[in-house]
Amino acid sequence: MDNNYLALRVKKLRNQKGMSQEFLAEESGLSLRTIQRIEKGESNPTGESLKRLANALKVSPDELIDWSIKEDKRYLTYLNLSALTFLFFPLLGILIPFILWTSRKGKIKNINKLGKDLINFEITWTLLLFFIPFLLFLTAKIGLFENLTLNIIFIVIGVMYFFNLIFILLNTIRISNEKKVYYKPHITILK
């Protein structure tokens, strides 16, 4: 736990709420000296003290503490592979990675970039999956492509599924080898 971060965070929250150190001490049940030491970064408060401070400041303990960002290649791999749920239903390829990404957002190194890139790619892919066959079917109906059959539309869908599968598997290998991932093309929806 970074005491300097905690010191700045407690002081900032206390000032935002218009509290004096004395009032915070009274509300939290901690001594004034303890509050002063925490705000100077001289003290490493216990879990109980952190809970009391959080309650008095009306925030969660997570908002007080700077949890260090960890490296977790395994979780990044799971996040990436979770997009394979598109094989069952295309929207699952967006929803499952989104849930996994937001649950650890900001706590794992490189998760924000991977999560955004993966979800943007899956959103783009899903839109294209519905738009391209619809467009092909529509052009066949109005006579632009007279020889277009339903088989060709299914082949296009199959190629799109294969393309998505290959990108996910290649990027899983890149994560394992600690290389940068690439999800192109994608519309930047999450920034």
XYZ file of N, CA and C in Angstrom:
573
model
N 0.850 -1.171 0.000
C 0.000 0.000 0.000
C 0.897 1.235 0.000
N 0.590 2.195 -0.829
C 1.361 3.419 -0.942
C 0.831 4.442 0.070
N 1.629 4.699 1.115
C 1.196 5.632 2.169
C 1.027 7.052 1.653
N 1.882 7.458 0.698
C 1.752 8.812 0.161
C 0.438 8.987 -0.578
N 0.052 7.970 -1.344
C -1.224 8.037 -2.058
C -2.372 8.107 -1.054
N -2.323 7.249 -0.045
C -3.370 7.230 0.978
C -3.452 8.580 1.688
N -2.302 9.150 2.023
C -2.263 10.445 2.713
C -2.943 11.528 1.873
N -2.574 11.588 0.601
C -3.169 12.597 -0.291
C -4.659 12.351 -0.485
N -5.026 11.089 -0.619
C -6.425 10.732 -0.870
C -7.312 11.082 0.333
N -6.863 10.746 1.533
C -7.655 11.039 2.731
C -7.810 12.544 2.898
N -6.712 13.269 2.735
C -6.759 14.731 2.887
C -7.685 15.359 1.843
N -7.581 14.893 0.599
C -8.421 15.437 -0.473
C -9.900 15.164 -0.206
N -10.231 13.938 0.153
C -11.634 13.595 0.434
C -12.158 14.368 1.645
N -11.326 14.492 2.665
C -11.733 15.228 3.867
C -12.033 16.683 3.516
N -11.148 17.295 2.716
C -11.353 18.691 2.315
C -12.576 18.845 1.409
N -12.785 17.897 0.499
C -13.948 17.965 -0.380
C -15.248 17.916 0.407
N -15.234 17.199 1.501
C -16.444 17.055 2.310
C -16.538 18.130 3.391
N -15.557 19.046 3.399
C -15.580 20.154 4.350
C -15.364 19.727 5.792
N -14.604 18.670 5.978
C -14.354 18.161 7.336
C -13.015 18.659 7.853
N -12.955 18.892 9.138
C -11.671 19.173 9.778
C -11.076 17.827 10.200
N -9.794 17.837 10.546
C -9.174 16.605 11.034
C -9.859 16.148 12.322
N -10.237 17.100 13.156
C -10.901 16.776 14.412
C -12.241 16.086 14.166
N -12.998 16.628 13.196
C -14.308 16.044 12.886
C -14.158 14.638 12.315
N -13.170 14.454 11.415
C -12.913 13.129 10.842
C -12.515 12.140 11.934
N -11.699 12.597 12.873
C -11.296 11.733 13.989
C -12.527 11.317 14.804
N -13.390 12.282 15.058
C -14.596 11.990 15.841
C -15.524 11.028 15.091
N -15.730 11.271 13.805
C -16.620 10.430 12.995
C -16.079 9.015 12.818
N -14.770 8.897 12.688
C -14.169 7.580 12.435
C -13.875 6.806 13.721
N -13.821 7.509 14.843
C -13.478 6.858 16.103
C -11.971 6.665 16.257
N -11.201 7.317 15.410
C -9.737 7.255 15.506
C -9.255 8.503 16.230
N -8.047 8.451 16.757
C -7.518 9.628 17.447
C -7.099 10.686 16.432
N -7.090 11.927 16.893
C -6.647 13.028 16.041
C -5.213 12.791 15.593
N -4.379 12.307 16.474
C -2.974 12.035 16.134
C -2.871 10.987 15.024
N -3.725 9.971 15.055
C -3.722 8.943 14.011
C -4.095 9.553 12.663
N -5.104 10.388 12.648
C -5.519 11.061 11.409
C -4.363 11.912 10.884
N -3.718 12.662 11.765
C -2.595 13.510 11.356
C -1.454 12.672 10.775
N -1.150 11.563 11.419
C -0.065 10.696 10.942
C -0.417 10.056 9.590
N -1.678 9.675 9.417
C -2.104 9.102 8.135
C -1.986 10.146 7.032
N -2.432 11.373 7.305
C -2.386 12.428 6.294
C -0.963 12.884 5.973
N -0.029 12.647 6.875
C 1.380 12.973 6.605
C 2.121 11.806 5.966
N 1.449 10.645 5.856
C 2.080 9.464 5.290
C 3.043 8.787 6.233
N 2.926 9.090 7.528
C 3.823 8.526 8.540
C 3.296 7.213 9.118
N 2.032 6.915 8.850
C 1.409 5.754 9.466
C 0.921 4.778 8.410
N 1.023 3.501 8.737
C 0.482 2.448 7.893
C -0.749 1.901 8.611
N -1.952 2.430 8.302
C -3.141 2.074 9.079
C -3.553 0.617 8.901
N -4.171 0.100 9.929
C -4.676 -1.274 9.897
C -5.923 -1.334 9.021
N -6.359 -2.544 8.736
C -7.577 -2.733 7.948
C -8.790 -2.126 8.629
N -8.846 -2.269 9.952
C -9.965 -1.701 10.710
C -9.952 -0.173 10.632
N -8.771 0.428 10.723
C -8.663 1.892 10.615
C -9.089 2.366 9.232
N -8.697 1.610 8.206
C -9.098 1.976 6.834
C -10.616 1.902 6.671
N -11.221 0.855 7.247
C -12.676 0.726 7.190
C -13.355 1.899 7.881
N -12.839 2.280 9.029
C -13.422 3.401 9.782
C -13.290 4.709 8.999
N -12.117 4.916 8.410
C -11.905 6.127 7.601
C -12.856 6.151 6.408
N -12.963 5.015 5.728
C -13.836 4.935 4.558
C -15.285 5.222 4.942
N -15.727 4.648 6.055
C -17.105 4.891 6.506
C -17.325 6.354 6.862
N -16.369 6.938 7.553
C -16.502 8.347 7.951
C -16.504 9.271 6.727
N -15.729 8.906 5.707
C -15.656 9.724 4.484
C -16.745 9.342 3.476
N -17.514 8.297 3.811
C -18.605 7.810 2.959
C -18.098 7.397 1.568
N -17.022 6.607 1.563
C -16.462 6.034 0.339
C -16.150 4.564 0.619
N -15.852 3.827 -0.437
C -15.452 2.428 -0.234
C -13.962 2.390 0.092
N -13.512 1.362 0.793
C -12.076 1.258 1.087
C -11.212 1.246 -0.177
N -11.754 0.697 -1.274
C -11.004 0.679 -2.545
C -10.703 2.088 -3.045
N -11.562 3.038 -2.717
C -11.339 4.417 -3.157
C -10.222 5.097 -2.365
N -9.877 4.548 -1.222
C -8.804 5.119 -0.410
C -7.435 4.547 -0.777
N -7.428 3.304 -1.165
C -6.157 2.589 -1.313
C -5.741 2.507 -2.770
N -4.468 2.699 -3.008
C -3.889 2.523 -4.335
C -3.420 1.079 -4.432
N -4.325 0.208 -4.886
C -3.926 -1.174 -5.073
C -2.935 -1.188 -6.216
N -1.810 -1.765 -5.995
C -0.797 -1.764 -7.046
C -1.287 -2.571 -8.232
N -0.938 -2.087 -9.411
C -1.316 -2.769 -10.639
C -0.431 -3.990 -10.793
N -1.065 -5.139 -10.948
C -0.345 -6.401 -11.028
C -0.194 -6.839 -12.477
N 0.789 -7.683 -12.707
C 0.908 -8.340 -14.000
C 0.225 -9.679 -13.873
N -0.742 -9.929 -14.722
C -1.453 -11.200 -14.687
C -1.726 -11.640 -16.116
N -0.716 -12.267 -16.699
C -0.802 -12.720 -18.083
C -1.920 -13.754 -18.239
N -2.136 -14.556 -17.214
C -3.164 -15.588 -17.278
C -4.562 -14.963 -17.394
N -4.822 -13.911 -16.627
C -6.126 -13.266 -16.703
C -6.311 -12.596 -18.059
N -5.244 -11.986 -18.589
C -5.327 -11.373 -19.917
C -5.647 -12.433 -20.967
N -5.062 -13.612 -20.807
C -5.339 -14.711 -21.731
C -6.803 -15.128 -21.618
N -7.317 -15.268 -20.387
C -8.727 -15.616 -20.191
C -9.642 -14.557 -20.792
N -9.297 -13.302 -20.572
C -10.089 -12.211 -21.135
C -10.146 -12.331 -22.648
N -8.997 -12.534 -23.263
C -8.935 -12.645 -24.709
C -9.727 -13.863 -25.206
N -9.535 -14.998 -24.560
C -10.230 -16.221 -24.980
C -11.740 -16.159 -24.707
N -12.159 -15.305 -23.794
C -13.591 -15.188 -23.508
C -14.363 -14.687 -24.723
N -13.675 -14.039 -25.638
C -14.336 -13.564 -26.856
C -14.756 -14.726 -27.753
N -14.212 -15.921 -27.508
C -14.613 -17.093 -28.293
C -16.074 -17.459 -28.064
N -16.693 -16.863 -27.077
C -18.113 -17.116 -26.846
C -18.957 -16.629 -28.021
N -18.364 -15.851 -28.939
C -19.071 -15.440 -30.147
C -19.490 -16.663 -30.962
N -18.791 -17.783 -30.767
C -19.120 -18.999 -31.507
C -20.517 -19.508 -31.136
N -20.967 -19.244 -29.907
C -22.299 -19.661 -29.466
C -23.356 -18.646 -29.864
N -23.021 -17.377 -29.653
C -23.923 -16.293 -30.017
C -23.075 -15.035 -30.156
N -23.148 -14.331 -31.280
C -22.241 -13.200 -31.531
C -22.180 -12.150 -30.418
N -23.293 -11.841 -29.796
C -23.276 -10.803 -28.765
C -22.551 -11.238 -27.492
N -22.446 -12.547 -27.273
C -21.690 -13.038 -26.119
C -20.206 -12.682 -26.254
N -19.727 -12.587 -27.486
C -18.338 -12.207 -27.738
C -18.047 -10.776 -27.313
N -19.075 -10.003 -27.082
C -18.927 -8.633 -26.570
C -19.193 -8.626 -25.066
N -20.287 -9.252 -24.675
C -20.756 -9.186 -23.290
C -19.795 -9.839 -22.293
N -19.352 -11.053 -22.547
C -18.482 -11.760 -21.606
C -17.141 -11.033 -21.435
N -16.449 -10.653 -22.529
C -15.208 -9.890 -22.332
C -15.439 -8.566 -21.600
N -16.574 -7.914 -21.857
C -16.865 -6.649 -21.187
C -16.980 -6.850 -19.680
N -17.662 -7.895 -19.275
C -17.821 -8.188 -17.841
C -16.461 -8.490 -17.211
N -15.668 -9.332 -17.877
C -14.343 -9.673 -17.347
C -13.437 -8.444 -17.292
N -13.495 -7.595 -18.304
C -12.658 -6.398 -18.359
C -13.033 -5.422 -17.248
N -14.324 -5.134 -17.108
C -14.725 -4.141 -16.102
C -14.507 -4.628 -14.676
N -14.520 -5.949 -14.471
C -14.318 -6.454 -13.118
C -12.881 -6.254 -12.628
N -11.922 -6.145 -13.531
C -10.513 -5.966 -13.140
C -9.892 -4.713 -13.755
N -10.705 -3.873 -14.331
C -10.235 -2.662 -14.998
C -9.361 -1.823 -14.061
N -8.170 -1.492 -14.523
C -7.257 -0.665 -13.751
C -6.458 -1.414 -12.702
N -6.658 -2.715 -12.563
C -5.956 -3.478 -11.533
C -4.900 -4.415 -12.104
N -4.940 -4.618 -13.435
C -3.987 -5.514 -14.079
C -3.310 -4.750 -15.215
N -2.007 -4.907 -15.297
C -1.229 -4.222 -16.319
C -1.724 -4.621 -17.713
N -1.940 -3.648 -18.567
C -2.354 -3.791 -19.972
C -3.799 -4.240 -20.158
N -4.568 -4.379 -19.095
C -5.944 -4.861 -19.265
C -6.827 -3.821 -19.936
N -6.590 -2.550 -19.664
C -7.450 -1.520 -20.249
C -7.320 -1.478 -21.766
N -6.091 -1.507 -22.262
C -5.890 -1.482 -23.714
C -6.435 -2.749 -24.355
N -6.116 -3.900 -23.776
C -6.602 -5.163 -24.337
C -8.124 -5.210 -24.319
N -8.720 -4.846 -23.202
C -10.178 -4.880 -23.087
C -10.850 -3.975 -24.106
N -10.365 -2.752 -24.228
C -10.958 -1.811 -25.185
C -10.782 -2.299 -26.619
N -9.565 -2.713 -26.970
C -9.310 -3.171 -28.335
C -10.151 -4.400 -28.674
N -10.203 -5.343 -27.764
C -10.959 -6.580 -27.989
C -12.448 -6.291 -28.147
N -12.997 -5.486 -27.261
C -14.434 -5.192 -27.315
C -14.770 -4.361 -28.546
N -13.922 -3.383 -28.879
C -14.151 -2.604 -30.102
C -14.129 -3.504 -31.336
N -13.181 -4.438 -31.374
C -13.094 -5.369 -32.497
C -14.343 -6.245 -32.565
N -14.781 -6.769 -31.427
C -15.952 -7.644 -31.406
C -17.223 -6.887 -31.789
N -17.344 -5.635 -31.363
C -18.505 -4.824 -31.761
C -18.486 -4.617 -33.272
N -17.324 -4.260 -33.811
C -17.193 -4.055 -35.261
C -17.515 -5.335 -36.006
N -16.956 -6.452 -35.545
C -17.189 -7.734 -36.199
C -18.669 -8.100 -36.182
N -19.333 -7.892 -35.041
C -20.752 -8.229 -34.920
C -21.602 -7.369 -35.846
N -21.277 -6.084 -35.922
C -22.014 -5.208 -36.842
C -21.826 -5.667 -38.286
N -20.593 -5.993 -38.652
C -20.331 -6.471 -40.010
C -20.996 -7.816 -40.265
N -21.029 -8.672 -39.258
C -21.649 -9.987 -39.404
C -23.126 -9.864 -39.783
N -23.805 -8.874 -39.243
C -25.213 -8.693 -39.573
C -25.402 -7.814 -40.803
N -24.511 -6.851 -41.000
C -24.676 -5.894 -42.094
C -24.304 -6.484 -43.453
N -23.175 -7.172 -43.556
C -22.706 -7.684 -44.860
C -23.668 -8.701 -45.466
N -24.089 -9.741 -44.742
C -25.061 -10.665 -45.346
C -26.383 -9.984 -45.716
N -26.819 -9.054 -44.875
C -28.043 -8.312 -45.184
C -27.868 -7.518 -46.474
N -26.722 -6.870 -46.607
C -26.432 -6.094 -47.807
C -26.354 -6.992 -49.040
N -25.712 -8.147 -48.917
C -25.631 -9.096 -50.038
C -27.026 -9.597 -50.429
N -27.820 -9.928 -49.424
C -29.175 -10.402 -49.688
C -30.004 -9.313 -50.367
N -29.869 -8.100 -49.888
C -30.614 -6.974 -50.449
C -30.217 -6.712 -51.893
N -28.917 -6.740 -52.178
C -28.453 -6.503 -53.560
C -28.894 -7.631 -54.488
N -28.995 -8.830 -53.982
C -29.485 -9.942 -54.801
C -30.967 -9.756 -55.111
N -31.715 -9.277 -54.149
C -33.159 -9.071 -54.337
C -33.461 -7.971 -55.355
N -32.624 -6.929 -55.365
C -32.892 -5.839 -56.315
C -32.229 -6.085 -57.669
N -31.505 -7.197 -57.778
C -30.979 -7.594 -59.073
C -29.566 -7.167 -59.389
N -28.823 -6.613 -58.442
C -27.441 -6.210 -58.713
C -26.534 -7.425 -58.900
N -26.758 -8.448 -58.114
C -26.002 -9.695 -58.235
C -27.000 -10.818 -58.514
N -27.176 -11.121 -59.774
C -28.179 -12.116 -60.144
C -27.774 -13.534 -59.753
N -26.482 -13.821 -59.742
C -26.016 -15.173 -59.454
C -25.736 -15.413 -57.970
N -26.048 -14.444 -57.155
C -25.797 -14.585 -55.720
C -26.791 -15.574 -55.110
N -26.259 -16.598 -54.484
C -27.126 -17.599 -53.870
C -26.982 -17.536 -52.356
N -27.841 -18.250 -51.702
C -27.790 -18.323 -50.248
C -26.495 -18.980 -49.778
N -25.966 -19.889 -50.582
C -24.701 -20.551 -50.251
C -23.562 -19.546 -50.127
N -23.533 -18.572 -51.021
C -22.465 -17.559 -50.984
C -22.580 -16.724 -49.714
N -23.796 -16.407 -49.329
C -23.998 -15.646 -48.091
C -23.483 -16.449 -46.896
N -23.769 -17.749 -46.866
C -23.278 -18.601 -45.771
C -21.757 -18.723 -45.805
N -21.175 -18.744 -46.988
C -19.712 -18.790 -47.097
C -19.106 -17.509 -46.529
N -19.706 -16.371 -46.846
C -19.224 -15.085 -46.317
C -19.304 -15.087 -44.790
N -20.404 -15.585 -44.246
C -20.544 -15.654 -42.786
C -19.487 -16.583 -42.196
N -19.267 -17.720 -42.834
C -18.245 -18.662 -42.374
C -16.855 -18.056 -42.382
N -16.524 -17.310 -43.430
C -15.224 -16.638 -43.520
C -15.086 -15.602 -42.407
N -16.160 -14.906 -42.104
C -16.114 -13.909 -41.033
C -15.888 -14.573 -39.679
N -16.557 -15.703 -39.434
C -16.338 -16.441 -38.188
C -14.886 -16.921 -38.090
N -14.368 -17.438 -39.195
C -12.982 -17.919 -39.221
C -12.014 -16.768 -38.945
N -12.255 -15.612 -39.546
C -11.427 -14.414 -39.359
C -11.387 -14.020 -37.880
N -12.542 -13.996 -37.229
C -12.617 -13.640 -35.811
C -11.867 -14.668 -34.964
N -12.079 -15.936 -35.239
C -11.419 -17.009 -34.508
C -9.895 -16.903 -34.616
N -9.400 -16.662 -35.806
C -7.950 -16.549 -36.032
C -7.382 -15.366 -35.264
N -8.065 -14.217 -35.301
C -7.570 -13.042 -34.567
C -7.478 -13.319 -33.072
N -8.490 -13.968 -32.522
C -8.482 -14.257 -31.086
C -7.347 -15.214 -30.743
N -7.188 -16.270 -31.525
C -6.141 -17.254 -31.233
C -4.739 -16.673 -31.424
N -4.534 -15.885 -32.476
C -3.219 -15.261 -32.693
C -2.876 -14.285 -31.566
N -3.860 -13.528 -31.135
C -3.600 -12.573 -30.051
C -3.401 -13.278 -28.711
N -3.990 -14.438 -28.538
C -3.732 -15.224 -27.331
C -2.264 -15.649 -27.296
N -1.749 -16.055 -28.439
C -0.324 -16.416 -28.537
C 0.544 -15.197 -28.278
N 0.140 -14.048 -28.809
C 0.911 -12.816 -28.602
C 0.928 -12.431 -27.114
N -0.193 -12.618 -26.418
C -0.237 -12.327 -24.976
C 0.717 -13.258 -24.244
N 0.710 -14.532 -24.602
C 1.598 -15.514 -23.948
C 3.066 -15.166 -24.158
N 3.381 -14.601 -25.318
C 4.758 -14.220 -25.632
C 5.073 -12.784 -25.231
N 4.131 -12.145 -24.495
C 4.270 -10.769 -24.010
C 4.533 -9.773 -25.135
N 3.823 -9.955 -26.235
C 3.901 -9.031 -27.369
C 2.607 -8.230 -27.441
N 2.677 -7.148 -28.188
C 1.522 -6.275 -28.348
C 0.441 -6.981 -29.166
N -0.825 -6.798 -28.758
C -1.936 -7.412 -29.489
C -2.459 -6.450 -30.557
N -3.006 -7.031 -31.622
C -3.568 -6.238 -32.718
C -4.970 -6.733 -33.031
N -5.911 -5.830 -32.926
C -7.274 -6.120 -33.330
C -7.681 -5.070 -34.349
N -7.531 -5.422 -35.603
C -7.889 -4.523 -36.704
C -8.742 -5.300 -37.681
N -9.688 -4.749 -38.324
C -10.183 -3.380 -38.153
C -11.122 -3.315 -36.956
N -11.216 -2.147 -36.404
C -12.229 -1.928 -35.377
C -12.640 -0.472 -35.356
N -13.913 -0.274 -35.054
C -14.456 1.068 -34.860
C -14.182 1.414 -33.402
N -13.617 2.575 -33.156
C -13.298 2.965 -31.784
C -14.556 3.488 -31.106
N -15.171 2.608 -30.331
C -16.370 2.975 -29.576
C -15.993 3.240 -28.132
N -15.206 2.339 -27.552
C -14.686 2.540 -26.196
C -13.329 3.224 -26.314
N -13.180 4.349 -25.662
C -11.916 5.094 -25.747
C -11.174 5.031 -24.458
